PDB file of C-alpha atoms in Angstrom:
ATOM      1  CA  MET A  18      16.460  10.799  39.994  1.00 63.00           C
ATOM      2  CA  GLY A  19      17.950  12.279  36.793  1.00 65.00           C
ATOM      3  CA  PHE A  20      17.594  15.806  38.140  1.00 78.00           C
ATOM      4  CA  SER A  21      18.927  15.110  41.637  1.00 85.00           C
ATOM      5  CA  PRO A  22      22.189  16.774  42.672  1.00 88.00           C
ATOM      6  CA  VAL A  23      23.918  13.370  42.839  1.00 91.00           C
ATOM      7  CA  SER A  24      22.755  12.417  39.349  1.00 89.00           C
ATOM      8  CA  LEU A  25      23.761  15.791  37.953  1.00 89.00           C
ATOM      9  CA  GLY A  26      27.159  15.441  39.616  1.00 92.00           C
ATOM     10  CA  VAL A  27      27.647  12.021  38.043  1.00 93.00           C
ATOM     11  CA  ARG A  28      26.589  13.398  34.694  1.00 93.00           C
ATOM     12  CA  PHE A  29      29.083  16.255  35.027  1.00 94.00           C
ATOM     13  CA  LEU A  30      31.860  13.725  35.708  1.00 96.00           C
ATOM     14  CA  LEU A  31      30.734  11.712  32.688  1.00 97.00           C
ATOM     15  CA  GLU A  32      30.874  14.864  30.569  1.00 96.00           C
ATOM     16  CA  LEU A  33      34.426  15.557  31.740  1.00 97.00           C
ATOM     17  CA  SER A  34      35.327  11.924  31.084  1.00 97.00           C
ATOM     18  CA  ALA A  35      33.983  12.208  27.543  1.00 98.00           C
ATOM     19  CA  LEU A  36      36.082  15.299  26.884  1.00 98.00           C
ATOM     20  CA  ALA A  37      39.164  13.547  28.259  1.00 98.00           C
ATOM     21  CA  ALA A  38      38.420  10.451  26.188  1.00 98.00           C
ATOM     22  CA  PHE A  39      38.231  12.432  22.956  1.00 98.00           C
ATOM     23  CA  GLY A  40      41.464  14.224  23.821  1.00 98.00           C
ATOM     24  CA  TYR A  41      43.159  10.903  24.589  1.00 98.00           C
ATOM     25  CA  TRP A  42      41.875   9.426  21.349  1.00 98.00           C
ATOM     26  CA  GLY A  43      43.185  12.419  19.401  1.00 97.00           C
ATOM     27  CA  TRP A  44      46.585  12.088  21.048  1.00 97.00           C
ATOM     28  CA  ARG A  45      46.835   8.336  20.479  1.00 96.00           C
ATOM     29  CA  THR A  46      45.535   8.149  16.906  1.00 96.00           C
ATOM     30  CA  ALA A  47      46.537  11.387  15.157  1.00 96.00           C
ATOM     31  CA  PRO A  48      49.741  11.206  13.145  1.00 94.00           C
ATOM     32  CA  GLY A  49      52.933  12.892  14.338  1.00 89.00           C
ATOM     33  CA  GLY A  50      52.747  16.633  14.735  1.00 88.00           C
ATOM     34  CA  THR A  51      48.948  16.776  14.604  1.00 96.00           C
ATOM     35  CA  ARG A  52      48.666  14.949  17.946  1.00 95.00           C
ATOM     36  CA  VAL A  53      48.650  18.094  20.018  1.00 96.00           C
ATOM     37  CA  ILE A  54      46.125  19.770  17.741  1.00 96.00           C
ATOM     38  CA  ALA A  55      43.814  16.734  17.826  1.00 97.00           C
ATOM     39  CA  ALA A  56      44.158  16.336  21.592  1.00 97.00           C
ATOM     40  CA  ILE A  57      43.081  19.948  22.073  1.00 97.00           C
ATOM     41  CA  ALA A  58      40.608  20.393  19.208  1.00 97.00           C
ATOM     42  CA  LEU A  59      38.490  17.274  19.715  1.00 97.00           C
ATOM     43  CA  PRO A  60      37.459  18.085  23.298  1.00 98.00           C
ATOM     44  CA  ILE A  61      36.781  21.702  22.337  1.00 97.00           C
ATOM     45  CA  ILE A  62      34.568  20.667  19.409  1.00 97.00           C
ATOM     46  CA  THR A  63      32.741  18.218  21.661  1.00 97.00           C
ATOM     47  CA  ALA A  64      32.211  20.855  24.364  1.00 96.00           C
ATOM     48  CA  VAL A  65      30.879  23.344  21.809  1.00 95.00           C
ATOM     49  CA  LEU A  66      28.399  20.806  20.427  1.00 93.00           C
ATOM     50  CA  TRP A  67      27.376  19.881  23.973  1.00 91.00           C
ATOM     51  CA  SER A  68      26.771  23.470  25.018  1.00 90.00           C
ATOM     52  CA  VAL A  69      25.255  24.956  21.850  1.00 93.00           C
ATOM     53  CA  PHE A  70      22.562  22.357  21.113  1.00 92.00           C
ATOM     54  CA  ALA A  71      20.221  22.110  24.084  1.00 91.00           C
ATOM     55  CA  THR A  72      16.547  21.713  24.834  1.00 91.00           C
ATOM     56  CA  PRO A  73      15.056  24.947  26.173  1.00 90.00           C
ATOM     57  CA  GLY A  74      14.013  24.719  29.807  1.00 87.00           C
ATOM     58  CA  ASP A  75      16.105  21.623  30.558  1.00 85.00           C
ATOM     59  CA  PRO A  76      16.203  21.589  34.374  1.00 82.00           C
ATOM     60  CA  SER A  77      19.556  19.796  34.301  1.00 80.00           C
ATOM     61  CA  ARG A  78      21.075  22.848  32.613  1.00 78.00           C
ATOM     62  CA  ASN A  79      20.568  26.557  33.113  1.00 73.00           C
ATOM     63  CA  GLY A  80      17.491  26.417  30.886  1.00 67.00           C
ATOM     64  CA  GLY A  81      18.986  28.581  28.153  1.00 74.00           C
ATOM     65  CA  THR A  82      20.346  27.516  24.799  1.00 82.00           C
ATOM     66  CA  VAL A  83      22.018  28.896  21.708  1.00 86.00           C
ATOM     67  CA  VAL A  84      20.268  26.509  19.293  1.00 90.00           C
ATOM     68  CA  ALA A  85      16.905  25.222  20.500  1.00 91.00           C
ATOM     69  CA  THR A  86      17.060  21.479  20.017  1.00 93.00           C
ATOM     70  CA  PRO A  87      14.130  19.078  20.371  1.00 94.00           C
ATOM     71  CA  GLY A  88      14.545  16.759  23.352  1.00 93.00           C
ATOM     72  CA  PRO A  89      14.830  13.510  21.329  1.00 96.00           C
ATOM     73  CA  LEU A  90      17.554  15.056  19.167  1.00 96.00           C
ATOM     74  CA  ARG A  91      19.370  16.307  22.267  1.00 95.00           C
ATOM     75  CA  PHE A  92      19.193  12.814  23.777  1.00 96.00           C
ATOM     76  CA  LEU A  93      20.653  11.386  20.565  1.00 97.00           C
ATOM     77  CA  LEU A  94      23.483  13.942  20.729  1.00 96.00           C
ATOM     78  CA  GLU A  95      24.196  12.935  24.327  1.00 95.00           C
ATOM     79  CA  LEU A  96      24.270   9.239  23.412  1.00 97.00           C
ATOM     80  CA  VAL A  97      26.577   9.901  20.473  1.00 97.00           C
ATOM     81  CA  ILE A  98      28.968  11.910  22.626  1.00 97.00           C
ATOM     82  CA  PHE A  99      28.926   9.620  25.668  1.00 97.00           C
ATOM     83  CA  PHE A 100      29.105   6.303  23.839  1.00 98.00           C
ATOM     84  CA  GLY A 101      31.358   7.862  21.197  1.00 98.00           C
ATOM     85  CA  ALA A 102      33.776   8.618  24.016  1.00 98.00           C
ATOM     86  CA  ALA A 103      33.714   4.952  25.018  1.00 98.00           C
ATOM     87  CA  TRP A 104      34.349   3.986  21.398  1.00 98.00           C
ATOM     88  CA  ALA A 105      37.218   6.501  21.236  1.00 98.00           C
ATOM     89  CA  LEU A 106      38.836   4.947  24.305  1.00 98.00           C
ATOM     90  CA  TYR A 107      38.429   1.464  22.861  1.00 98.00           C
ATOM     91  CA  HIS A 108      39.801   2.541  19.488  1.00 97.00           C
ATOM     92  CA  ALA A 109      42.788   4.200  21.200  1.00 97.00           C
ATOM     93  CA  GLY A 110      43.649   0.916  22.935  1.00 97.00           C
ATOM     94  CA  ALA A 111      42.136   1.635  26.345  1.00 97.00           C
ATOM     95  CA  LYS A 112      39.759  -1.312  26.170  1.00 98.00           C
ATOM     96  CA  THR A 113      39.136  -1.821  29.896  1.00 98.00           C
ATOM     97  CA  PRO A 114      38.393   1.864  30.614  1.00 97.00           C
ATOM     98  CA  ALA A 115      36.093   1.871  27.569  1.00 98.00           C
ATOM     99  CA  MET A 116      34.126  -1.096  28.892  1.00 98.00           C
ATOM    100  CA  VAL A 117      33.934   0.436  32.371  1.00 98.00           C
ATOM    101  CA  LEU A 118      32.646   3.672  30.843  1.00 98.00           C
ATOM    102  CA  VAL A 119      29.954   1.781  28.909  1.00 98.00           C
ATOM    103  CA  VAL A 120      28.750   0.048  32.070  1.00 98.00           C
ATOM    104  CA  ILE A 121      28.667   3.338  33.984  1.00 97.00           C
ATOM    105  CA  LEU A 122      26.806   5.033  31.123  1.00 97.00           C
ATOM    106  CA  VAL A 123      24.158   2.313  30.991  1.00 97.00           C
ATOM    107  CA  ILE A 124      23.657   2.454  34.762  1.00 96.00           C
ATOM    108  CA  TYR A 125      23.525   6.245  34.706  1.00 96.00           C
ATOM    109  CA  HIS A 126      20.914   6.343  31.951  1.00 95.00           C
ATOM    110  CA  LEU A 127      18.804   3.683  33.677  1.00 95.00           C
ATOM    111  CA  THR A 128      18.813   5.712  36.885  1.00 93.00           C
ATOM    112  CA  ALA A 129      18.094   8.960  35.020  1.00 93.00           C
ATOM    113  CA  LEU A 130      15.048   7.753  33.097  1.00 93.00           C
ATOM    114  CA  ASP A 131      12.979  10.676  34.363  1.00 92.00           C
ATOM    115  CA  ARG A 132      15.354  13.014  32.521  1.00 91.00           C
ATOM    116  CA  VAL A 133      15.262  10.829  29.389  1.00 93.00           C
ATOM    117  CA  PHE A 134      11.441  10.859  29.457  1.00 93.00           C
ATOM    118  CA  TRP A 135      11.491  14.626  30.031  1.00 92.00           C
ATOM    119  CA  LEU A 136      13.645  15.049  26.920  1.00 93.00           C
ATOM    120  CA  PHE A 137      11.274  12.932  24.841  1.00 94.00           C
ATOM    121  CA  ARG A 138       8.316  15.063  25.963  1.00 93.00           C
ATOM    122  CA  HIS A 139      10.059  18.304  24.959  1.00 91.00           C
TER     123      HIS A 139
END
């Protein structure tokens, strides 16, 4: 299920949500004039980490990578980014959206166990 078009579409939306969450967190928590910088820089940093560190041959991506990352480490990176986004929302005062995101993330990962197991084998 984790490699199905529907699952990949949900994951893509979760990735976009994470980027938005980090931007929102930067905007809400950075002091004064650094708000704009934080709101732009945090999603960019997150996107770079997401795209650079990948497991070679991952069927949910194009298969290529800049830095070959073992599957378990990649899974940890994904958890840190996804659940970090939920924490960022919560910390920025968006408690209900943060809780909704956590529930969606848990459901997504439970339905994408084949991808999780794939990562742990690579």
